Backbone as JSON Lines, residues from 0, in Angstrom:
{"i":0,"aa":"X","n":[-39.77,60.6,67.25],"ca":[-40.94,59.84,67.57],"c":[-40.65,58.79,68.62]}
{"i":1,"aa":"X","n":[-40.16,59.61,69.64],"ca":[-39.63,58.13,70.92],"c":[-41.36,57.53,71.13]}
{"i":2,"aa":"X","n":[-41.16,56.01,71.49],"ca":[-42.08,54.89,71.75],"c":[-42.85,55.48,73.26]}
{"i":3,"aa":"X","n":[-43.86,55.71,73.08],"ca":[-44.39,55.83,74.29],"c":[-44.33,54.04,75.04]}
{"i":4,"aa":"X","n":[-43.86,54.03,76.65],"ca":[-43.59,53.4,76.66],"c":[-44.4,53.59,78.5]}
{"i":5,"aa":"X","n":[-45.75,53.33,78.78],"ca":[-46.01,53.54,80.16],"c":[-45.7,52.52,80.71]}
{"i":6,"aa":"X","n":[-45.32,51.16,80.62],"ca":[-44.57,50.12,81.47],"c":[-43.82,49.54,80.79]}
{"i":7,"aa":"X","n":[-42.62,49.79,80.83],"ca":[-41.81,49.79,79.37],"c":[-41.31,47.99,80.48]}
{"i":8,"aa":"X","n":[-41.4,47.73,81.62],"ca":[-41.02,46.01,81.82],"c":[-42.62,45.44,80.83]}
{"i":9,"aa":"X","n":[-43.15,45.71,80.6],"ca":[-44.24,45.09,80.46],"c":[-44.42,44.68,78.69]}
{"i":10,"aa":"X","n":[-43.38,45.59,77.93],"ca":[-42.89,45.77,76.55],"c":[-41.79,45.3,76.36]}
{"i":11,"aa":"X","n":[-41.14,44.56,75.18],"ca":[-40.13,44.61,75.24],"c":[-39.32,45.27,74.05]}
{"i":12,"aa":"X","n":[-38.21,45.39,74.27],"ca":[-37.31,46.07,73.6],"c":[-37.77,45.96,72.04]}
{"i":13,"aa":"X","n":[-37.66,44.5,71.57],"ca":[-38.06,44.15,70.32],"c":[-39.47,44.12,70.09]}
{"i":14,"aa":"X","n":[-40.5,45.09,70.71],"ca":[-41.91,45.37,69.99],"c":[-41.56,46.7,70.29]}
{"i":15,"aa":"X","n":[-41.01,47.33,71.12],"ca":[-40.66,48.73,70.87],"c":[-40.2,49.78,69.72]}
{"i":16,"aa":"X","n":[-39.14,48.52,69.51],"ca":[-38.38,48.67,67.96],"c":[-38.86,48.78,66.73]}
{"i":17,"aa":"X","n":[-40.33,47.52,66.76],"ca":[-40.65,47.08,65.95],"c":[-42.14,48.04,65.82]}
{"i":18,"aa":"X","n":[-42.52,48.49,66.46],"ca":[-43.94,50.08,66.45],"c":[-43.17,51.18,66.06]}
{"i":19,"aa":"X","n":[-41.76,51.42,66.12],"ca":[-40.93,52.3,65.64],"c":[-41.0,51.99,64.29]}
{"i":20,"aa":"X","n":[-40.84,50.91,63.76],"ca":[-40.79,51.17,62.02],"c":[-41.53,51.09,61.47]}
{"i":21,"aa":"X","n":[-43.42,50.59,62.65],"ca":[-44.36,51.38,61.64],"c":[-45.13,52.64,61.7]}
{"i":22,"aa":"X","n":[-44.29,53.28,62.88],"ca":[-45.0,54.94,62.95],"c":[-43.62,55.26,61.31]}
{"i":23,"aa":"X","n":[-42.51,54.86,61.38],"ca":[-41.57,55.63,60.55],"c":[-42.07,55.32,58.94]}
{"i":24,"aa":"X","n":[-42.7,54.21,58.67],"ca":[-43.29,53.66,57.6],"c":[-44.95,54.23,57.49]}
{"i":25,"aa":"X","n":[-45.89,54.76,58.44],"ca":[-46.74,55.5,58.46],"c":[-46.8,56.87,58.06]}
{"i":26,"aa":"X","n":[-45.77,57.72,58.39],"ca":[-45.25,58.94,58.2],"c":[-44.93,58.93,56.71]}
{"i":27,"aa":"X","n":[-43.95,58.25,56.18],"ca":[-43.93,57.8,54.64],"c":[-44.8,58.43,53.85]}
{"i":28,"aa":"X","n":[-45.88,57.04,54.48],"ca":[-47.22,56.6,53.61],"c":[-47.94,57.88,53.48]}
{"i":29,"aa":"X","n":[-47.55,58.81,54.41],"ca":[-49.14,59.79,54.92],"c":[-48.71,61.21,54.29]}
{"i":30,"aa":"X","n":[-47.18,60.94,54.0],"ca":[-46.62,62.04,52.71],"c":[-47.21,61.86,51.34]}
{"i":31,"aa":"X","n":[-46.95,60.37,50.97],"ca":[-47.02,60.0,49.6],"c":[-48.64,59.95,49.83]}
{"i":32,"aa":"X","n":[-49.84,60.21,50.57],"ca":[-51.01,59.8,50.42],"c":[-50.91,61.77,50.01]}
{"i":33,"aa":"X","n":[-50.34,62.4,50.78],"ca":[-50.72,64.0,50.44],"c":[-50.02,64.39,49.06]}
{"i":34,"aa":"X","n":[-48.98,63.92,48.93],"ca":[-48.4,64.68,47.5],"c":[-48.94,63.94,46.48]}
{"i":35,"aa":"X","n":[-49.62,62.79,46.21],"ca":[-50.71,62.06,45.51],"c":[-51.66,63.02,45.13]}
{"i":36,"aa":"X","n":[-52.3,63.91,46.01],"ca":[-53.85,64.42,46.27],"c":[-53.43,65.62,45.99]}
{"i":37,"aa":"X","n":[-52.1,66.32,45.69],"ca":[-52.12,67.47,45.69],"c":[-52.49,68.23,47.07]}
{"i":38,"aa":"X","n":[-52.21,67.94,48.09],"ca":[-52.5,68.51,49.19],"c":[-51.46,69.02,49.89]}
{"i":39,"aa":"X","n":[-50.82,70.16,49.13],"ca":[-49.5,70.81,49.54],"c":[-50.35,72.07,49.91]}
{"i":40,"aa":"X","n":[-49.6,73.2,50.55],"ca":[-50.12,74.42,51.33],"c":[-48.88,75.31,51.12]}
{"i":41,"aa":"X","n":[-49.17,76.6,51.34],"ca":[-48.26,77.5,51.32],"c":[-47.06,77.29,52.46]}
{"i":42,"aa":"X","n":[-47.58,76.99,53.2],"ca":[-46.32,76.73,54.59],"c":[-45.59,75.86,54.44]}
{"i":43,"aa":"X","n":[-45.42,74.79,53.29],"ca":[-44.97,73.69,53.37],"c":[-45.0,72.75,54.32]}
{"i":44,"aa":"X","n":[-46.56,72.86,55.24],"ca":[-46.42,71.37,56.14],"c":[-47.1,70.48,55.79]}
{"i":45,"aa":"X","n":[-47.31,70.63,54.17],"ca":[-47.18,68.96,53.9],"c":[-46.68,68.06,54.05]}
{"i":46,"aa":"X","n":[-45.49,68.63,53.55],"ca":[-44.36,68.0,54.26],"c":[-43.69,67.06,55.25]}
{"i":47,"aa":"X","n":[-44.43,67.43,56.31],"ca":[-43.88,67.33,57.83],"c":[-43.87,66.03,57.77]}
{"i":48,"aa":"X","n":[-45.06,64.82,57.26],"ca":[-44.8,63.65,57.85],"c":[-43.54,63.01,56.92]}
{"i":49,"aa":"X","n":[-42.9,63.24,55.98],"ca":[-41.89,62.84,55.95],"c":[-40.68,63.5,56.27]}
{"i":50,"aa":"X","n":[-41.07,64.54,56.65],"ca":[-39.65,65.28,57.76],"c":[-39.42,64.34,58.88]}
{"i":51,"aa":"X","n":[-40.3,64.41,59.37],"ca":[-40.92,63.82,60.72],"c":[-40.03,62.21,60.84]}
{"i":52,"aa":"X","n":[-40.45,61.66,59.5],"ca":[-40.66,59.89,59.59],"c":[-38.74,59.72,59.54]}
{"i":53,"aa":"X","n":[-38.17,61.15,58.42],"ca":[-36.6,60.66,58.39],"c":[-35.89,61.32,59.79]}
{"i":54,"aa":"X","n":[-36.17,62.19,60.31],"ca":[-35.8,62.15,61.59],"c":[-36.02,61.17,62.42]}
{"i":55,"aa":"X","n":[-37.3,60.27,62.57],"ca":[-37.08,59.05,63.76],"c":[-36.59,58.12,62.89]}
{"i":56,"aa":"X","n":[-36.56,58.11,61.29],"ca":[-35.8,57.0,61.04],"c":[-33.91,57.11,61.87]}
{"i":57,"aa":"X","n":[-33.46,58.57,61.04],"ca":[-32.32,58.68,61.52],"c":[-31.99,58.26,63.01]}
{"i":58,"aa":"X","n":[-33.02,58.67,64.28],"ca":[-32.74,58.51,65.74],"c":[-32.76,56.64,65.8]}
{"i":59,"aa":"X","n":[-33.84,56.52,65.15],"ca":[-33.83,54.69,64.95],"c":[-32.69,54.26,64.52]}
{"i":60,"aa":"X","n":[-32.05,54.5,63.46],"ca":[-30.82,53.76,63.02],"c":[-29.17,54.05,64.29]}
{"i":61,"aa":"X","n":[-29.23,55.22,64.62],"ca":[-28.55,55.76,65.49],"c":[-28.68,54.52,66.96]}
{"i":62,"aa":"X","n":[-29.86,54.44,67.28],"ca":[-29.68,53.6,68.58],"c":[-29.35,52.49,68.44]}
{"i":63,"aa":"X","n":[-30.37,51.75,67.08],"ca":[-29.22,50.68,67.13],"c":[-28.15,50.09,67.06]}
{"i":64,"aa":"X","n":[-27.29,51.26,66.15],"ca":[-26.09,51.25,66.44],"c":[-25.19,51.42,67.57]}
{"i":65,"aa":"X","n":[-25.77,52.23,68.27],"ca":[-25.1,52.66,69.86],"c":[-25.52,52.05,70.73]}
{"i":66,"aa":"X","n":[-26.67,51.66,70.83],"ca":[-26.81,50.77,71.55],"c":[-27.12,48.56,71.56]}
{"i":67,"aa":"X","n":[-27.94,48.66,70.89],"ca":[-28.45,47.26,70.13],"c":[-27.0,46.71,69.43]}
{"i":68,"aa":"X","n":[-27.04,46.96,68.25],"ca":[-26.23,46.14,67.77],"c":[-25.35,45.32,68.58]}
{"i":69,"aa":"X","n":[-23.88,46.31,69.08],"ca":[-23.15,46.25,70.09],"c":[-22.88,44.69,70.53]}
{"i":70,"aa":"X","n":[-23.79,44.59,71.81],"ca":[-24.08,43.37,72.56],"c":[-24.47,42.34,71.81]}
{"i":71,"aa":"X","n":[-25.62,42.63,70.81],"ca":[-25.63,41.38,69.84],"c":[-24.31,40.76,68.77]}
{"i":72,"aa":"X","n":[-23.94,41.78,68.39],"ca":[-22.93,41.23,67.65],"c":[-21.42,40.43,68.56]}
{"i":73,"aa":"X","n":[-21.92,41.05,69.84],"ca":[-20.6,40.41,71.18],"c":[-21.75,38.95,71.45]}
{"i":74,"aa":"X","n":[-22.26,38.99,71.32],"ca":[-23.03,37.42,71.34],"c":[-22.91,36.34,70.53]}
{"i":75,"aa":"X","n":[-22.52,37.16,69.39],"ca":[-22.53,36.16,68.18],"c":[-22.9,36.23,66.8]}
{"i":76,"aa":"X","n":[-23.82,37.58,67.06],"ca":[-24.72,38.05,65.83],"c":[-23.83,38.43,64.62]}
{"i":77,"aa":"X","n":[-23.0,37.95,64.34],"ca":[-21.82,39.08,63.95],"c":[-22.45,39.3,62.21]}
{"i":78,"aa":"X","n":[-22.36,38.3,61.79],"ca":[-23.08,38.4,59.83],"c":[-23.97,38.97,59.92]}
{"i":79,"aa":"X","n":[-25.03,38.85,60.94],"ca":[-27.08,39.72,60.75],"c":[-26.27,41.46,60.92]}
{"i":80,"aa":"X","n":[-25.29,41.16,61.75],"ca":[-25.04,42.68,62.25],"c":[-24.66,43.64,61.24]}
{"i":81,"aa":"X","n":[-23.61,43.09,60.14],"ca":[-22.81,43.45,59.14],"c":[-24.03,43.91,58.08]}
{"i":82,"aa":"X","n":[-24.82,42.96,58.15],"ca":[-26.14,43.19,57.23],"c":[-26.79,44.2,56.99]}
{"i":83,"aa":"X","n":[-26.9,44.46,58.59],"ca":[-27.84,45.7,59.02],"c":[-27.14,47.0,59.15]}
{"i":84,"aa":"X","n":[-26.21,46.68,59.38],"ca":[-24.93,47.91,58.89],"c":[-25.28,48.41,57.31]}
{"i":85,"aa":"X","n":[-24.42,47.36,56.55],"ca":[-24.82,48.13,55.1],"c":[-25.92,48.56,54.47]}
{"i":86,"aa":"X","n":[-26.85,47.67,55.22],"ca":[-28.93,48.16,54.72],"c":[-28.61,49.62,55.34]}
{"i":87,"aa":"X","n":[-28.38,50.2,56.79],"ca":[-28.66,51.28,57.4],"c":[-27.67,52.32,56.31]}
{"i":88,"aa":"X","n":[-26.75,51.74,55.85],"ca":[-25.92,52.8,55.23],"c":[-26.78,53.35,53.76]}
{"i":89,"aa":"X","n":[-27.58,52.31,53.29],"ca":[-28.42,52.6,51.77],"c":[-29.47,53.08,52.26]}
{"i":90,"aa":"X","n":[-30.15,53.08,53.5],"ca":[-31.42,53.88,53.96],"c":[-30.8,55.56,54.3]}
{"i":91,"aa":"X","n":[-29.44,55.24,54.72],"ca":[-28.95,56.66,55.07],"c":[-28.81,57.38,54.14]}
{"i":92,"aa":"X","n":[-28.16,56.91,52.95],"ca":[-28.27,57.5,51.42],"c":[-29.2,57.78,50.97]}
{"i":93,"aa":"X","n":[-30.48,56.61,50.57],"ca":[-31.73,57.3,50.77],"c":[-32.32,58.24,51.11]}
{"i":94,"aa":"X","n":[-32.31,58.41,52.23],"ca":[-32.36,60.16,52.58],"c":[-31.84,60.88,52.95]}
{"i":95,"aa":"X","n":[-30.55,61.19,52.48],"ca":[-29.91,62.05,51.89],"c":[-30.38,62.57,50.5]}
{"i":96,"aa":"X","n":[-31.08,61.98,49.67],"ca":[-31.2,62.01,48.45],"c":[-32.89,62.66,48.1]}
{"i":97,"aa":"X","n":[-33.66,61.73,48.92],"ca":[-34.97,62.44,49.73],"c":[-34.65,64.21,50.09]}
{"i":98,"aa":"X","n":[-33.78,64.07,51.23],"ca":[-33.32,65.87,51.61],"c":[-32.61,66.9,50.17]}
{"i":99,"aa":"X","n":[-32.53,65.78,49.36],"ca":[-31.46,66.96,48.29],"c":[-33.16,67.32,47.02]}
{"i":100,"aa":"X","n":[-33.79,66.01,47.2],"ca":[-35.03,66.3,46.12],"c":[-36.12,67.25,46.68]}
{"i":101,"aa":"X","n":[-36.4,67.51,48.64],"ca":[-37.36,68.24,48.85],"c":[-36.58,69.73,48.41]}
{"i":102,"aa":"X","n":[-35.31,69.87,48.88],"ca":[-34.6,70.83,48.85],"c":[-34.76,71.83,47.4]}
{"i":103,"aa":"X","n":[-34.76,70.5,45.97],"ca":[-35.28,71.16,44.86],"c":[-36.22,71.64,44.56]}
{"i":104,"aa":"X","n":[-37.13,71.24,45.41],"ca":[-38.35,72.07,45.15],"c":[-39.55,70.86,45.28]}
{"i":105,"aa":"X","n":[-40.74,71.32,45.62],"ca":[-42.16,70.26,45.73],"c":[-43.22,70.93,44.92]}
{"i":106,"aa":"X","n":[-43.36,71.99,44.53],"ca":[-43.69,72.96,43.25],"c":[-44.69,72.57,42.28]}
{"i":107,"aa":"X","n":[-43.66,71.79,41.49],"ca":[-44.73,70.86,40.3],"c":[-44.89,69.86,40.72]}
{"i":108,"aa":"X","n":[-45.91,69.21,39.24],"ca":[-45.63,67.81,39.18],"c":[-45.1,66.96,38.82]}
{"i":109,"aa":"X","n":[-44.12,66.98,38.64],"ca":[-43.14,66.75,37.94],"c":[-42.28,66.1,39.46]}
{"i":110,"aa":"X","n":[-41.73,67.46,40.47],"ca":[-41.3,66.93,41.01],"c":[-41.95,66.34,42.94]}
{"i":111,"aa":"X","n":[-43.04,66.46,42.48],"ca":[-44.23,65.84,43.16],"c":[-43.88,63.87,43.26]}
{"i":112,"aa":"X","n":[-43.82,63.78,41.46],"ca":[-43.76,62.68,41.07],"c":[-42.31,62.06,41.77]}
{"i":113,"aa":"X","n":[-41.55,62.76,41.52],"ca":[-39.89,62.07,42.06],"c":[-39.98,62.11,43.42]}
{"i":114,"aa":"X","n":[-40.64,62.95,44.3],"ca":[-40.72,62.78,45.71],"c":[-41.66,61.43,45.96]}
{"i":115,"aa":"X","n":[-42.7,60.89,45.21],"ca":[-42.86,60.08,45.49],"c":[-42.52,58.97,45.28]}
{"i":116,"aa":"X","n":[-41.68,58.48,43.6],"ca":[-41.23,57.8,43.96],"c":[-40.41,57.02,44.5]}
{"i":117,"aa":"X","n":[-39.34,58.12,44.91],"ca":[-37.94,58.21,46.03],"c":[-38.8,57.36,47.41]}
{"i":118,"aa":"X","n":[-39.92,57.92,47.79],"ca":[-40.45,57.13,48.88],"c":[-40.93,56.02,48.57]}
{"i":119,"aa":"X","n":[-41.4,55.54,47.59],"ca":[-41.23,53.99,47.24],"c":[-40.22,53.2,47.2]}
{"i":120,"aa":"X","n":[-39.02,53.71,46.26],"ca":[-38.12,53.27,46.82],"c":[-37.41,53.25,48.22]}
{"i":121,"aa":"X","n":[-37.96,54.13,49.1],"ca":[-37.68,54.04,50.51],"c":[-38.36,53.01,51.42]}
{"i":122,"aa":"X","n":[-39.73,52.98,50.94],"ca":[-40.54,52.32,51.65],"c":[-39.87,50.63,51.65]}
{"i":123,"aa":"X","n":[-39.95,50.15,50.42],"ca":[-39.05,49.01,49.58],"c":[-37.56,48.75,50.31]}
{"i":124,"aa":"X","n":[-36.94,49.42,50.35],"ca":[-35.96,49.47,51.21],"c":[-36.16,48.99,52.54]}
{"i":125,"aa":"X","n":[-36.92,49.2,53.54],"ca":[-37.42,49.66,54.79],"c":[-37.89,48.39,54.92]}
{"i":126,"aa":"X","n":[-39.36,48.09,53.9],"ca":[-39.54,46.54,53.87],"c":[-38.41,45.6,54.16]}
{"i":127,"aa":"X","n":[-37.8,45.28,53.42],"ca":[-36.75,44.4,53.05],"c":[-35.75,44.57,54.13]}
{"i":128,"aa":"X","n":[-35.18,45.6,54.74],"ca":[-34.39,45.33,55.79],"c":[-35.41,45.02,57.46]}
{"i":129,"aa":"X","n":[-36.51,45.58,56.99],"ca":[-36.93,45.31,58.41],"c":[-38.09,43.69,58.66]}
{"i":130,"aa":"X","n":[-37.68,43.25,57.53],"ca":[-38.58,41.74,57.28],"c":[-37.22,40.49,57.75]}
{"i":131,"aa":"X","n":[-35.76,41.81,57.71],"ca":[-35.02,40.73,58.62],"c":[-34.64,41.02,59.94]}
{"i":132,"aa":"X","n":[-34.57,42.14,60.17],"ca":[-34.19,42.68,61.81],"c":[-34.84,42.47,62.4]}
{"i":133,"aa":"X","n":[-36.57,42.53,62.04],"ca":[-37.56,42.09,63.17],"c":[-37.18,40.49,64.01]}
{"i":134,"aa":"X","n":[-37.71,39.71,62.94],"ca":[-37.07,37.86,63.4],"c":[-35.65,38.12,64.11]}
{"i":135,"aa":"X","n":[-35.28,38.74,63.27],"ca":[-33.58,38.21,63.57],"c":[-32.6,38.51,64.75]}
{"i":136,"aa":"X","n":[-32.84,40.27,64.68],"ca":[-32.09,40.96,65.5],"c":[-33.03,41.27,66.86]}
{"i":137,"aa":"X","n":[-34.2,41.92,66.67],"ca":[-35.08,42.19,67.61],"c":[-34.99,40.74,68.59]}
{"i":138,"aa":"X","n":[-35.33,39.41,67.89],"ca":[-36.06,38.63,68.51],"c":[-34.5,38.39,69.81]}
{"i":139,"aa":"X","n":[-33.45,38.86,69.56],"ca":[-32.54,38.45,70.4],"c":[-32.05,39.86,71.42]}
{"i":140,"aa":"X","n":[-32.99,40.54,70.95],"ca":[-32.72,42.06,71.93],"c":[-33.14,41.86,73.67]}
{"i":141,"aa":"X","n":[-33.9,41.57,74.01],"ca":[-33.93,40.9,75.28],"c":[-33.43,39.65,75.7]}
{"i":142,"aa":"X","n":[-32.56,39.55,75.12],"ca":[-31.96,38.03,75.27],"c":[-30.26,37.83,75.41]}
{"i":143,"aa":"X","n":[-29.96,38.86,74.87],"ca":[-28.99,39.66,75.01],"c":[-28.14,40.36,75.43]}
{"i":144,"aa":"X","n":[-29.25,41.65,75.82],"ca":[-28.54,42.64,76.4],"c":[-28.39,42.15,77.97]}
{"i":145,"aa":"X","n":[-27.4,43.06,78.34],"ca":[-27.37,42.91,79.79],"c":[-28.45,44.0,80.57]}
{"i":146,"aa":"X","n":[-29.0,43.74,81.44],"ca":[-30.26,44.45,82.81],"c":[-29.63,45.8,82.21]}
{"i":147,"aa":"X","n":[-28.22,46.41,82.34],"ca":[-28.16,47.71,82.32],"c":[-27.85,48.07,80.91]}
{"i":148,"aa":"X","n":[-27.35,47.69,79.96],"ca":[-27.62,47.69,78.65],"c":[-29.41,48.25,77.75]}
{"i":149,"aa":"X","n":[-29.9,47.14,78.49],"ca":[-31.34,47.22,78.42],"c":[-32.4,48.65,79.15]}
{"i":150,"aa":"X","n":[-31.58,48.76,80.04],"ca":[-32.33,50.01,80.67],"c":[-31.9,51.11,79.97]}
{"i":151,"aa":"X","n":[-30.48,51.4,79.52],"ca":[-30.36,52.46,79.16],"c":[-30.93,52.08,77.56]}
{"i":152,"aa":"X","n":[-31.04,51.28,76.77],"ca":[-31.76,51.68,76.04],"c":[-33.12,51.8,75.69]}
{"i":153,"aa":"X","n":[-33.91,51.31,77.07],"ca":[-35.2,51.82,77.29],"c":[-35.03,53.09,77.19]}
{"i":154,"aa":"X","n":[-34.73,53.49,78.19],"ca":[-34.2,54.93,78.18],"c":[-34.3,55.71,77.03]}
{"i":155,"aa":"X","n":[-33.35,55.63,76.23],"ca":[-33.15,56.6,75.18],"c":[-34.75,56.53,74.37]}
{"i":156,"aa":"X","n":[-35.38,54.91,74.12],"ca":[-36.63,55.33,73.64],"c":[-37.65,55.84,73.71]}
{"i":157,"aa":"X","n":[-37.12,56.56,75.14],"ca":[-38.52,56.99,75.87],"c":[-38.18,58.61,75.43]}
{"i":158,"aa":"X","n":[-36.61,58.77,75.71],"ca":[-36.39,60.25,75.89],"c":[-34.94,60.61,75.01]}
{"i":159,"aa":"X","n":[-34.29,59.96,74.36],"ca":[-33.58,60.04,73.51],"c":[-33.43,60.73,72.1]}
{"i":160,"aa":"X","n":[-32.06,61.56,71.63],"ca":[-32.1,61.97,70.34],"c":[-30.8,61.46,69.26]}
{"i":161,"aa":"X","n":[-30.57,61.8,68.42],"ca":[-29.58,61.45,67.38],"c":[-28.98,62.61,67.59]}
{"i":162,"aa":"X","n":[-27.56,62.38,68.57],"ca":[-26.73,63.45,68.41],"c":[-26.27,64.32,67.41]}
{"i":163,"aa":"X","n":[-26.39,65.78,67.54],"ca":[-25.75,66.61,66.03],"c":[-24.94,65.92,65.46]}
{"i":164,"aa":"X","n":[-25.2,65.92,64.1],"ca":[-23.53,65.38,63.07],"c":[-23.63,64.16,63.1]}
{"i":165,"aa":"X","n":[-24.18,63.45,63.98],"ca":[-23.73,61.68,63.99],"c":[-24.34,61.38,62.24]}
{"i":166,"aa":"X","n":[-23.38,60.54,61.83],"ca":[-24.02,59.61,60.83],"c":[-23.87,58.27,61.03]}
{"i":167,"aa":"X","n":[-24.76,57.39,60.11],"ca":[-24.64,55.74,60.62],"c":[-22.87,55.42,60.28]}
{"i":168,"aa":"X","n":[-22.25,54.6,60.77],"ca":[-21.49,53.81,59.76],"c":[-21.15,53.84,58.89]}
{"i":169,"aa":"X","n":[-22.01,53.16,58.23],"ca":[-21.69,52.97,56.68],"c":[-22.45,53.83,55.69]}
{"i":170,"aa":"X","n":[-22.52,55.48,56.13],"ca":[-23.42,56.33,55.52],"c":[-22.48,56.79,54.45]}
{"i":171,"aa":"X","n":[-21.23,56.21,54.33],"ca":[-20.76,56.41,52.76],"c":[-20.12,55.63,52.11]}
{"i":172,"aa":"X","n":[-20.5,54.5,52.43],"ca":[-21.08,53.13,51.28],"c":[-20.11,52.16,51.8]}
């Protein structure tokens, strides 16, 4: 879900970031509003918006690590950084755990029920780390980076992916 971005000087990095975690928190919502309603289909693209939402989560956590963090934490950020490290490593677990429950099946209700409330607890998660990255980390993302730092990670939000295999960091605890 890269940020459409038609004058990306005119945006900055940290509202870019920050429309990223509520299309990824929309996608969520718009699962748990269908497996609520019973509105599953033979094709399984009910599905999709939380396929969808943990893939740009994953590409989201990925850039900021490769790119964002980086420079902030060479600034000074170093504790917010560590923070957001271990939150990204329990969101990464998270869905992992999400991928092992669709994997069991979406079938009943039974496990209708555990898919959703795995996304509560995701959503909850998501809250809570992103009620500090926004203020914290974002607000120093243009402030920060260097001109070419900044471009290339315009860049990737426009047209960027989460390389095969990459995992965060701290994706095993």
């Amino acid at each position: 879900m890269p940020a459409p971005a038609s004058n990306p000087a005119s945006i900055s990095i940290g509202e870019l970031l920050t429309r990223e975690h509520r299309e990824i928190d929309a996608g969520i919502e718009a699962f748990v509003a269908r497996a609520r309603n019973g509105a599953e289909d033979a094709t399984g693209n009910w599905v999709a918006p939380l396929l969808d939402a943990m893939t740009a989560l994953r590409r989201h956590i990925y850039l900021e690590e490769a790119f964002l963090f980086p420079p902030i934490r060479a600034a000074g950020l170093m504790m917010p950084i560590m923070v957001m490290l271990r939150e990204h490593g329990e969101l990464w677990r998270a869905m992992d755990q999400l991928g092992e429950a669709l994997e069991s099946g979406t079938g009943d209700s039974c496990q209708r029920h555990n898919l959703v409330t795995r996304c509560g607890t995701m959503l909850e998660l998501l809250e809570a780390h992103n009620s500090k990255e926004e203020p914290i980390i974002y607000s120093r993302a243009d402030v920060d980076l260097s001109e070419a730092a900044h471009a290339e990670l315009a860049r990737f939000l426009r047209t960027g992916s989460t390389p095969p295999g990459w995992v965060c960091e701290r994706a095993a605890g």
